[in-house]
XYZ file of C-alpha atoms in Angstrom:
509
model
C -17.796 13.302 31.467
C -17.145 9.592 29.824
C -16.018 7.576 32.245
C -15.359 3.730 32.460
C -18.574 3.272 34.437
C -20.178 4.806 31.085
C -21.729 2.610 27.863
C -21.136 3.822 24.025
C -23.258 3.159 21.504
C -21.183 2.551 18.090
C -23.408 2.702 14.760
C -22.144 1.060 12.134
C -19.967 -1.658 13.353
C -19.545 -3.331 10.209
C -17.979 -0.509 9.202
C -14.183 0.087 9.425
C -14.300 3.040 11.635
C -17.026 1.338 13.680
C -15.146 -1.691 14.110
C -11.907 0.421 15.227
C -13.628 2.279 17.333
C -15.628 -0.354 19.575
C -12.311 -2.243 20.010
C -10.319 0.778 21.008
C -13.162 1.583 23.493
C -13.601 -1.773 25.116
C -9.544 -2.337 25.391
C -9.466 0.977 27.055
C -12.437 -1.003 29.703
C -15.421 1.068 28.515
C -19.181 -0.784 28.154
C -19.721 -0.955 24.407
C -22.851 -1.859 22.482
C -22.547 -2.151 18.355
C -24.992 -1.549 16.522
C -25.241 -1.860 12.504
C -27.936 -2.500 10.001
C -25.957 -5.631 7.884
C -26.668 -8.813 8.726
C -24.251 -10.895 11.338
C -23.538 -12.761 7.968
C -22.931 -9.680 5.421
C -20.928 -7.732 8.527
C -17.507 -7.491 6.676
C -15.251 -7.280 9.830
C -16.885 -9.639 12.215
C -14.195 -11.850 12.425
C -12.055 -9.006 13.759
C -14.774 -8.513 16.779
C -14.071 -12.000 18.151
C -12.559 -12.212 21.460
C -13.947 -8.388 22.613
C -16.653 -7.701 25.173
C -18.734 -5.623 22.789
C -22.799 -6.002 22.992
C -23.482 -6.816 18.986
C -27.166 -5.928 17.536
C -27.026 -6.922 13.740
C -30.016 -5.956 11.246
C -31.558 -2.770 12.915
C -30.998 0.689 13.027
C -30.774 2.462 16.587
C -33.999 2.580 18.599
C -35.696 3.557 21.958
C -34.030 0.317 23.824
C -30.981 0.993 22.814
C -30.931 4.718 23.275
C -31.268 3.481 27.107
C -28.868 1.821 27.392
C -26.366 3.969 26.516
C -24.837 7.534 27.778
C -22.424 8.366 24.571
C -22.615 7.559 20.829
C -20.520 7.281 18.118
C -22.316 7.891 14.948
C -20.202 7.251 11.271
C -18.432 10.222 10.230
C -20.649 9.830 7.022
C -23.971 10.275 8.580
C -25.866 13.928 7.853
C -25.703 16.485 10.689
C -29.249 16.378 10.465
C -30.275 12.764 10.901
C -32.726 11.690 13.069
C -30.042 9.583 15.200
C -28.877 13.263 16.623
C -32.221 14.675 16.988
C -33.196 11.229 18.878
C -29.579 11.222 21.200
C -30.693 14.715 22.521
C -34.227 13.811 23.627
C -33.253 10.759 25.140
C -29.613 13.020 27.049
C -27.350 10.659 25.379
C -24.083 12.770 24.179
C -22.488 12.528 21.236
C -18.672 11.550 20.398
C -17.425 12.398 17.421
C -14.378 10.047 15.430
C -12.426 13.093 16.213
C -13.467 13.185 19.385
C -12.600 9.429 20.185
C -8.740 10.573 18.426
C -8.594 13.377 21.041
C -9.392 11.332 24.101
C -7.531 8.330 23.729
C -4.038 8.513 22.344
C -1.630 5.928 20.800
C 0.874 5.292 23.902
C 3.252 3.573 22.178
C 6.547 3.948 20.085
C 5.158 4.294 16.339
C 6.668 3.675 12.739
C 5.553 4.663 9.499
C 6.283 3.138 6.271
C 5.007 5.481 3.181
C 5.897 5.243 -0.706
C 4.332 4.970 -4.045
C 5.587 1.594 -4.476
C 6.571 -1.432 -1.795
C 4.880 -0.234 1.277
C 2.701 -3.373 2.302
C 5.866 -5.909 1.199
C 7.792 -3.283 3.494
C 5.247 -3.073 5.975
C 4.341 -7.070 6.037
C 8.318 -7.961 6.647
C 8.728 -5.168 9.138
C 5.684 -6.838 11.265
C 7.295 -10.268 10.542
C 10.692 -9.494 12.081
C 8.571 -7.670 15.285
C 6.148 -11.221 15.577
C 9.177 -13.315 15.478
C 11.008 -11.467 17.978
C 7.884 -11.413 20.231
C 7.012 -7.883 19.591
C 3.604 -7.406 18.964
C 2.156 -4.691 16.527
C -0.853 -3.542 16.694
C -3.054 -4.498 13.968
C -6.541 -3.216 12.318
C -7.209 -7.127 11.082
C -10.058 -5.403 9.063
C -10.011 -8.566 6.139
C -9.248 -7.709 3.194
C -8.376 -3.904 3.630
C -5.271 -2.421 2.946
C -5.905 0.045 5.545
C -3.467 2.990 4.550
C -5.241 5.927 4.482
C -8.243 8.001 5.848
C -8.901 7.192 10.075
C -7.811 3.643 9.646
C -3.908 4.024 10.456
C -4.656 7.074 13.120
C -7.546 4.615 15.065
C -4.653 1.406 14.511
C -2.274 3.103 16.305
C -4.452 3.756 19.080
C -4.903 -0.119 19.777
C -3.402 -2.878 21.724
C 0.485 -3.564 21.035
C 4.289 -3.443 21.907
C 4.652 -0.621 18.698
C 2.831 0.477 16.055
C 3.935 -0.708 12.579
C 1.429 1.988 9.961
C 1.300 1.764 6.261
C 0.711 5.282 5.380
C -0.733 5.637 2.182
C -2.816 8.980 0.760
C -4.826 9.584 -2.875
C -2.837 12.334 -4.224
C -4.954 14.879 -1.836
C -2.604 17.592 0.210
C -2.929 17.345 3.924
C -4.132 13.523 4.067
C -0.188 12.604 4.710
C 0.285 15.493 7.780
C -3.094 14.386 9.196
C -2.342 10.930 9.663
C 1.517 11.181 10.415
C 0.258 14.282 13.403
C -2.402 12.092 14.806
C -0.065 8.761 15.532
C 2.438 10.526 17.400
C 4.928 9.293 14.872
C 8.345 8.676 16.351
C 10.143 7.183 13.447
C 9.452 6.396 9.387
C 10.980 4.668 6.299
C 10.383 6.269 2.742
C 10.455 3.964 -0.216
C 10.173 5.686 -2.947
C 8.105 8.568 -5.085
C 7.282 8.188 -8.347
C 4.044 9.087 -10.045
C 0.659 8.150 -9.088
C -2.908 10.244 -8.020
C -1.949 12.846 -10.749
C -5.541 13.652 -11.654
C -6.235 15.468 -7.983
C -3.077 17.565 -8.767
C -1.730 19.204 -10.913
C 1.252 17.921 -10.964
C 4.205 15.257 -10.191
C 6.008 18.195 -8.058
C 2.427 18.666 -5.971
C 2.243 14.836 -5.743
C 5.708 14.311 -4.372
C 4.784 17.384 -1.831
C 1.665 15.689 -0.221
C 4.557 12.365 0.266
C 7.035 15.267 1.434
C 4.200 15.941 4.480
C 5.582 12.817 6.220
C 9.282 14.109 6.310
C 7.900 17.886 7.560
C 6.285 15.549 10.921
C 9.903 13.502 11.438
C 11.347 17.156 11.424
C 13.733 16.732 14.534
C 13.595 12.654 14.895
C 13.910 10.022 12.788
C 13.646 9.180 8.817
C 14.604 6.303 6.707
C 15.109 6.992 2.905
C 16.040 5.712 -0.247
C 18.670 7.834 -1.104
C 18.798 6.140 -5.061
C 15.559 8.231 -5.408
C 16.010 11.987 -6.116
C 12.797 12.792 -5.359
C 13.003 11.906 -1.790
C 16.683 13.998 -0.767
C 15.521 17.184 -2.737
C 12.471 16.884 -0.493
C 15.065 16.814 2.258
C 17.170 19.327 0.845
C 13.924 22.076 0.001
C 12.450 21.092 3.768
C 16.397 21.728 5.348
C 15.662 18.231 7.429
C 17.170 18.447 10.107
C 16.707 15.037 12.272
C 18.263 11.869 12.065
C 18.665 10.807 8.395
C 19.733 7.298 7.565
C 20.270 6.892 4.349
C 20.368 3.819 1.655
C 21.180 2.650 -1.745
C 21.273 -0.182 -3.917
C 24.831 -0.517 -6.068
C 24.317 -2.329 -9.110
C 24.847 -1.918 -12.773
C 22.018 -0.041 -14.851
C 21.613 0.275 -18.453
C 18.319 1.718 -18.695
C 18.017 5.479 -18.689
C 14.760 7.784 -17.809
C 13.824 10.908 -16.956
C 12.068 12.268 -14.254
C 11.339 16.037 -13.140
C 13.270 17.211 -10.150
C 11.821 18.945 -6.934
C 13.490 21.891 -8.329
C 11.433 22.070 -11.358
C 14.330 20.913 -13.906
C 13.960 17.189 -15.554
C 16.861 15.038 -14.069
C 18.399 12.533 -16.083
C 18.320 9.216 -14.092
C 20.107 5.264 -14.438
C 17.332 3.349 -13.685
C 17.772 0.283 -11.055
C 13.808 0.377 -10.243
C 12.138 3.003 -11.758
C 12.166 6.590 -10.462
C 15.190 5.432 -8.841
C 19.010 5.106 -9.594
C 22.155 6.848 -10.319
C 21.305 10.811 -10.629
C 22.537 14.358 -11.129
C 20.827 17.648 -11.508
C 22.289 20.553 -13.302
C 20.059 22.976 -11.865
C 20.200 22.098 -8.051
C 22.774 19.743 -7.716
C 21.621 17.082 -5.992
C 23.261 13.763 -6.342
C 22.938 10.542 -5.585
C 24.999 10.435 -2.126
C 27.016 8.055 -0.126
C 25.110 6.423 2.123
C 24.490 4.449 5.633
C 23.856 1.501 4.540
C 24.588 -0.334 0.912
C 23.018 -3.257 -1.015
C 25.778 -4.577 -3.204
C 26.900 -8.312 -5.336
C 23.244 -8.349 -5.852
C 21.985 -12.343 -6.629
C 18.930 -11.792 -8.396
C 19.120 -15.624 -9.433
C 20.165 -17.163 -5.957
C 18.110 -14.261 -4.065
C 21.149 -12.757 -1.708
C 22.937 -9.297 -1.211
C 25.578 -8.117 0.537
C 24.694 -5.161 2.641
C 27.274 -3.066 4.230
C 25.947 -1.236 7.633
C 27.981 1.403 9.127
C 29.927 -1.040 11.159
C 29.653 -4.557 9.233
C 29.307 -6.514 6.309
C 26.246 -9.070 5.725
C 24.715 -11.215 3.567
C 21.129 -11.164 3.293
C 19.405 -14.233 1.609
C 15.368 -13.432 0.621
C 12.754 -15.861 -1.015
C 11.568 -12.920 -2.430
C 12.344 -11.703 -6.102
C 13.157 -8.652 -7.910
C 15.294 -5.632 -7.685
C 12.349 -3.955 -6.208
C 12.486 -6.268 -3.093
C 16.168 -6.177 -2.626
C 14.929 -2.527 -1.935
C 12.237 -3.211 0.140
C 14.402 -5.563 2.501
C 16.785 -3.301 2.825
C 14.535 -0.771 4.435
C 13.099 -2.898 6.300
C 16.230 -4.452 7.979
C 17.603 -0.977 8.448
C 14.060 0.049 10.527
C 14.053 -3.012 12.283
C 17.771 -2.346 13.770
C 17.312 1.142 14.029
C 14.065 1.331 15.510
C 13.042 -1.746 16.759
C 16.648 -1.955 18.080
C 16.848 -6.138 17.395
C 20.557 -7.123 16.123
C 21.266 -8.151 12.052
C 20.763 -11.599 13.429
C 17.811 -11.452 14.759
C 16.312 -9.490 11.670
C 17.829 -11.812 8.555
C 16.739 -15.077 10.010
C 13.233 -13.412 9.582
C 14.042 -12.031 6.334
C 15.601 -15.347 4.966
C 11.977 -17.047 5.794
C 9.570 -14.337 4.379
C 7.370 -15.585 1.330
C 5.923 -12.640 0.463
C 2.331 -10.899 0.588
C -0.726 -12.337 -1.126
C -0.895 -10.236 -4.299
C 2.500 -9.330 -5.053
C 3.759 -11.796 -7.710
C 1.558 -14.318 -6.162
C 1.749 -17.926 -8.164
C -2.138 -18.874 -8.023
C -2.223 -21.841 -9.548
C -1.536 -23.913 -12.892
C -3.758 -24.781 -15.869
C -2.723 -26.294 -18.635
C 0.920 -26.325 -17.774
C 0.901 -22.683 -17.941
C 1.452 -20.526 -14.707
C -0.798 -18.321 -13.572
C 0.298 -15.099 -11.545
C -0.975 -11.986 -9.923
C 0.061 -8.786 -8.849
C -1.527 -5.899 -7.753
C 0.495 -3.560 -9.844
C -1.806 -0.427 -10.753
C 0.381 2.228 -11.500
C 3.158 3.543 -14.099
C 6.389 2.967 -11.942
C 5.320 -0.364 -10.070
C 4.075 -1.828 -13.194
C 7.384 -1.399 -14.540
C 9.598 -2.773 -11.849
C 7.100 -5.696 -11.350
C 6.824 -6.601 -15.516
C 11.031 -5.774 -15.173
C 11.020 -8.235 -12.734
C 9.297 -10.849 -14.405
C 11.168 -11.059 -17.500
C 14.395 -11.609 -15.599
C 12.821 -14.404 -14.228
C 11.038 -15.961 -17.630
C 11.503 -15.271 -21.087
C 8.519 -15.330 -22.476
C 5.075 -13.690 -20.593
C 1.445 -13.136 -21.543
C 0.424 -9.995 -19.552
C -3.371 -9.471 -18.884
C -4.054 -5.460 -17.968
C -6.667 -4.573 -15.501
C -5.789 -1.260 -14.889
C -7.808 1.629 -14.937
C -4.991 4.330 -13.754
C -5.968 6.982 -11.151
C -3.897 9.410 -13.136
C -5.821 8.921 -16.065
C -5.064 8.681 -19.633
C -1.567 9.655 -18.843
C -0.778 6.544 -16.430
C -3.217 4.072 -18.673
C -0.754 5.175 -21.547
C 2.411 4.398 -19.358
C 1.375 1.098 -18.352
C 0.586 -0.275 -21.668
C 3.522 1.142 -22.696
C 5.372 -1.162 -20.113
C 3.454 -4.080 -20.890
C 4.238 -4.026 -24.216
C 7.895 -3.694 -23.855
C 7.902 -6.425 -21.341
C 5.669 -8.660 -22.924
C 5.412 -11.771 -25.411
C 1.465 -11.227 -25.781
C -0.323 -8.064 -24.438
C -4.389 -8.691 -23.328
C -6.319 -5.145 -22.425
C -8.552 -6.793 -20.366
C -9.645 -2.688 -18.651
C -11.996 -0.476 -21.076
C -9.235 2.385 -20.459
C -6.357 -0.291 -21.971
C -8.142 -1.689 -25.094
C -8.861 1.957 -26.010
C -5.188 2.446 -25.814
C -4.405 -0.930 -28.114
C -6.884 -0.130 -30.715
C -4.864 3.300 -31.031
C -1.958 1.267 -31.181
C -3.329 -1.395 -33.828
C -4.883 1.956 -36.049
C -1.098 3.019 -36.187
C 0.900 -0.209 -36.579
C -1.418 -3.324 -37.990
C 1.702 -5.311 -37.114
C 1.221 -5.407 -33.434
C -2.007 -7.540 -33.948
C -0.093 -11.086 -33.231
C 1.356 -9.573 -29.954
C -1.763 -7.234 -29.019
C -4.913 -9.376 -28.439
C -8.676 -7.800 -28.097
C -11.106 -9.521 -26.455
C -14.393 -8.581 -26.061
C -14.939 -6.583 -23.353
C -17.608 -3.417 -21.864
C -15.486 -0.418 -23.660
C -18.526 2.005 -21.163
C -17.362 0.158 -18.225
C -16.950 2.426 -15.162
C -14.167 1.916 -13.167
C -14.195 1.411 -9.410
C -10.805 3.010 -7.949
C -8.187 1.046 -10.252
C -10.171 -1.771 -11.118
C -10.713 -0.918 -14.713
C -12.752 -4.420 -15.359
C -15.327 -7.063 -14.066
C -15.460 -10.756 -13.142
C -16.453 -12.108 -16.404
C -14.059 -10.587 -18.398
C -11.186 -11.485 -16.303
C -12.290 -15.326 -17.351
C -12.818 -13.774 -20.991
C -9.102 -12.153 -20.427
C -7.102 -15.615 -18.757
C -9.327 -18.275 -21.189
C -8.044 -16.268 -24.360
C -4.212 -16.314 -22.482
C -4.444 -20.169 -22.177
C -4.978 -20.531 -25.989
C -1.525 -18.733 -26.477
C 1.898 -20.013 -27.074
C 3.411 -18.905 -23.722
C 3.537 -20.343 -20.269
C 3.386 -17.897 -17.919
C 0.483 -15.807 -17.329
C 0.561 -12.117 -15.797
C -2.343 -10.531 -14.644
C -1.650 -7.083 -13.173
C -3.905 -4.988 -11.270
C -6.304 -4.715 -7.982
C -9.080 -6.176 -9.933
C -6.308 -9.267 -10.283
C -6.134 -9.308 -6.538
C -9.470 -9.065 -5.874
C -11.047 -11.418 -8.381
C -8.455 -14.231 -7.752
C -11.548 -16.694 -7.065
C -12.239 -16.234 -11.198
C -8.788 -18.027 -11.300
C -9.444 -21.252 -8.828
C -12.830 -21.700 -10.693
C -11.100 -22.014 -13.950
């Protein structure tokens, strides 16, 4: 029986889950001893670790002296049943707790929110944590550098640490029961939908299947509380088709649209949509009738230039002012001040001074620096529909702009098609800088010779294998931005998580 007289062992400290778990452990007042085979100076998370009573051996695997130590361990989920670790635990009595176990025993015991979406979850989720901070509510956070932390254990172990609330980016990769598990397993009270539009299509089949895996998080607010853009018709015939039957709060954004699209409705039928973001807008299906609704709350006399709104609430009228731009975050702010008065339960006051001071999140149209009086800008940007808003959203702003692709799309040739597509409709110059893009370009080139002053090749590894949606490397990143600089155009796009990622390419140059 583990109690707080005991000491666990965690392997693999360096590791997320590690990391997670040893600070879950020792805030709950257990003895904890990491243990991981990195270096102290190649542990990614250290940083993270400071501050907690946790017994750290760096560069060494598990042995006799510290099986003595220690009554439980915590071996990585990833290690084979029949490692020597669990054949060594049993000789020397020391039981075994499984991440599942450590999920069972110590539940989050707080209120918890969930933010999930294709598109605009960490600007959603950033603001949302802003507005809590500044109103001295704390969140609890993973602070795992440089991971987005929205999917597998990392939200369900988050939730389970220190804080006022939880505030959970719930992300999944297309995979059916990923959404339920974590939504079940942080005793979610309350959640804010941003949109569905396509993404992950090569585990599926399927947009419909894709949009069901996202539907898992309104089957788990069944009888509480959902937030949802109500523009997107994806999200209320998942309502409709589930019969939801908790608290909906609805929004919308009210603005002119002259861009049309299609997308296919829950329903099976293709719906006919005005676009204000894409995947998102003024809709009406013949086949099941949805339509786009009235709503709780409205975004209306949008300022694109000046950055303000007026939003009408179900009992006033406001103006919002943002430093943020784009249509795309007059939808994300909206969300966000609707879950911060409806769950959070802080007054419109309280919640647009916040807003009204929010720059943003590192990688989402992130100004890096300038060369050669040209701009250069980032944005992590990897699939169809938030390539489009974002590139949308840059050519309101500029008139003329070089866009560098990174992009290896996760649903394949499909999305890799759709992107360039995008960038070449937005774009004064068009750089495949991804193996997956320049493939698409010289397709492009075979069939119009024309494009060649707006399409430009670089050299690049056409066998490169891409890591997630990083469809390129380092050095051809500086191939792909060195080539921009000799064009006749002063702003510089780079889209993608390799953008993010490699932004150090960028400060060299």
């Amino acid at each position: 029986m583990i109690n707080k007289n005991s000491t666990i062992g965690v392997v693999g400290i360096c590791g997320a889950n590690g990391n997670l778990i040893a600070r879950i452990l020792d805030e709950r007042g257990y003895n904890v001893i990491g243990i991981d085979s990195s270096s102290k100076e190649d542990c990614r998370f250290i940083k993270s670790l400071d501050g907690y009573d946790i017994e750290l051996i760096f560069g060494d695997n598990p042995d006799d002296e510290f099986f003595e130590k220690i009554d439980f361990l915590v071996p990585p989920l990833s290690l084979a049943k029949d490692h020597e670790i669990f054949s060594k635990a049993k000789e020397c009595n020391v039981e075994i707790l499984t991440l599942e176990d450590i999920v069972d025993l110590f539940k989050s015991e707080k209120p918890v929110f969930g933010i999930t979406g294709t598109n605009g979850k960490t600007t959603s989720i950033e603001l949302m944590k802003k507005i809590a901070y500044d109103n001295n509510i704390i969140p609890a956070e993973h602070n795992l550098e440089g991971m987005q932390g929205n999917a597998e254990f990392i939200p369900i172990l988050q939730s389970r640490l220190d804080g006022d609330v939880g505030i959970l980016e719930i992300g999944t990769f297309g995979v059916p029961g990923t959404v339920s598990r974590i939504t079940e397993n942080v005793g979610l009270e309350s959640g804010l939908i941003t949109n569905i539009t396509e993404d992950h299509l090569n585990e599926l089949s399927g947009f419909i299947e894709y949009a069901k895996v996202k539907g898992e998080f309104i089957q788990t607010l069944m009888g509480k509380q959902i937030i949802v853009n109500a523009n997107d018709p994806t999200i209320m015939g998942l309502l409709k088709q589930y019969n939801y039957d908790g608290d909906l709060i609805t929004f919308r954004v009210e603005t002119s649209s002259t861009c049309t699209s299609e997308k296919q409705c829950v329903c099976g039928e293709n719906i006919k949509i005005q676009e204000i973001i894409s995947g998102s807008g003024i809709y009406f299906c013949r086949n099941c009738g949805i339509t786009t609704p009235q709503t709780d709350y409205i975004a209306t006399n949008i300022d694109l230039e000046n950055r303000k709104f007026d939003l009408f609430t179900p009992t006033d009228k406001l103006e919002v002012k943002m430093k943020l731009d784009g249509i795309h975050n007059v939808y994300n702010v909206l969300g966000v001040i609707i879950a911060s008065h409806e769950f959070l339960k802080l007054p419109y006051d309280k919640i647009l001074d916040s807003v009204a001071n929010f720059t943003g999140v590192n990688g989402r149209m992130e100004h890096i620096t300038t060369i050669n009086n040209k701009d250069i800008i980032v944005d992590f940007a990897h699939n169809p529909a938030g390539v489009k808003t974002v590139l949308n959203a840059f050519k309101n702003l500029y008139d003329d702009i070089t866009t560098i692709i990174t992009i290896s799309s996760e649903s394949g040739e499909k999305g890799d098609l759709e992107i360039f597509e995008s960038v070449l409709d937005y774009s004064k110059y068009v750089i495949p800088n991804s193996a997956a893009s320049q493939k698409i370009a010289k397709q492009y080139l075979d069939k119009n010779p024309s494009l060649k002053d707006k399409i430009i090749l670089i050299d690049i590894d056409e066998k490169f294998i891409k890591e997630g949606t990083i469809g390129t490397t380092k050095e051809e990143i500086k191939k792909g931005i060195t080539t921009a600089l000799t064009l006749d155009c002063d702003k510089i796009i780079i889209i993608g998580e390799a953008a993010t990622k490699f932004k150090d390419v960028i400060l060299n140059l």
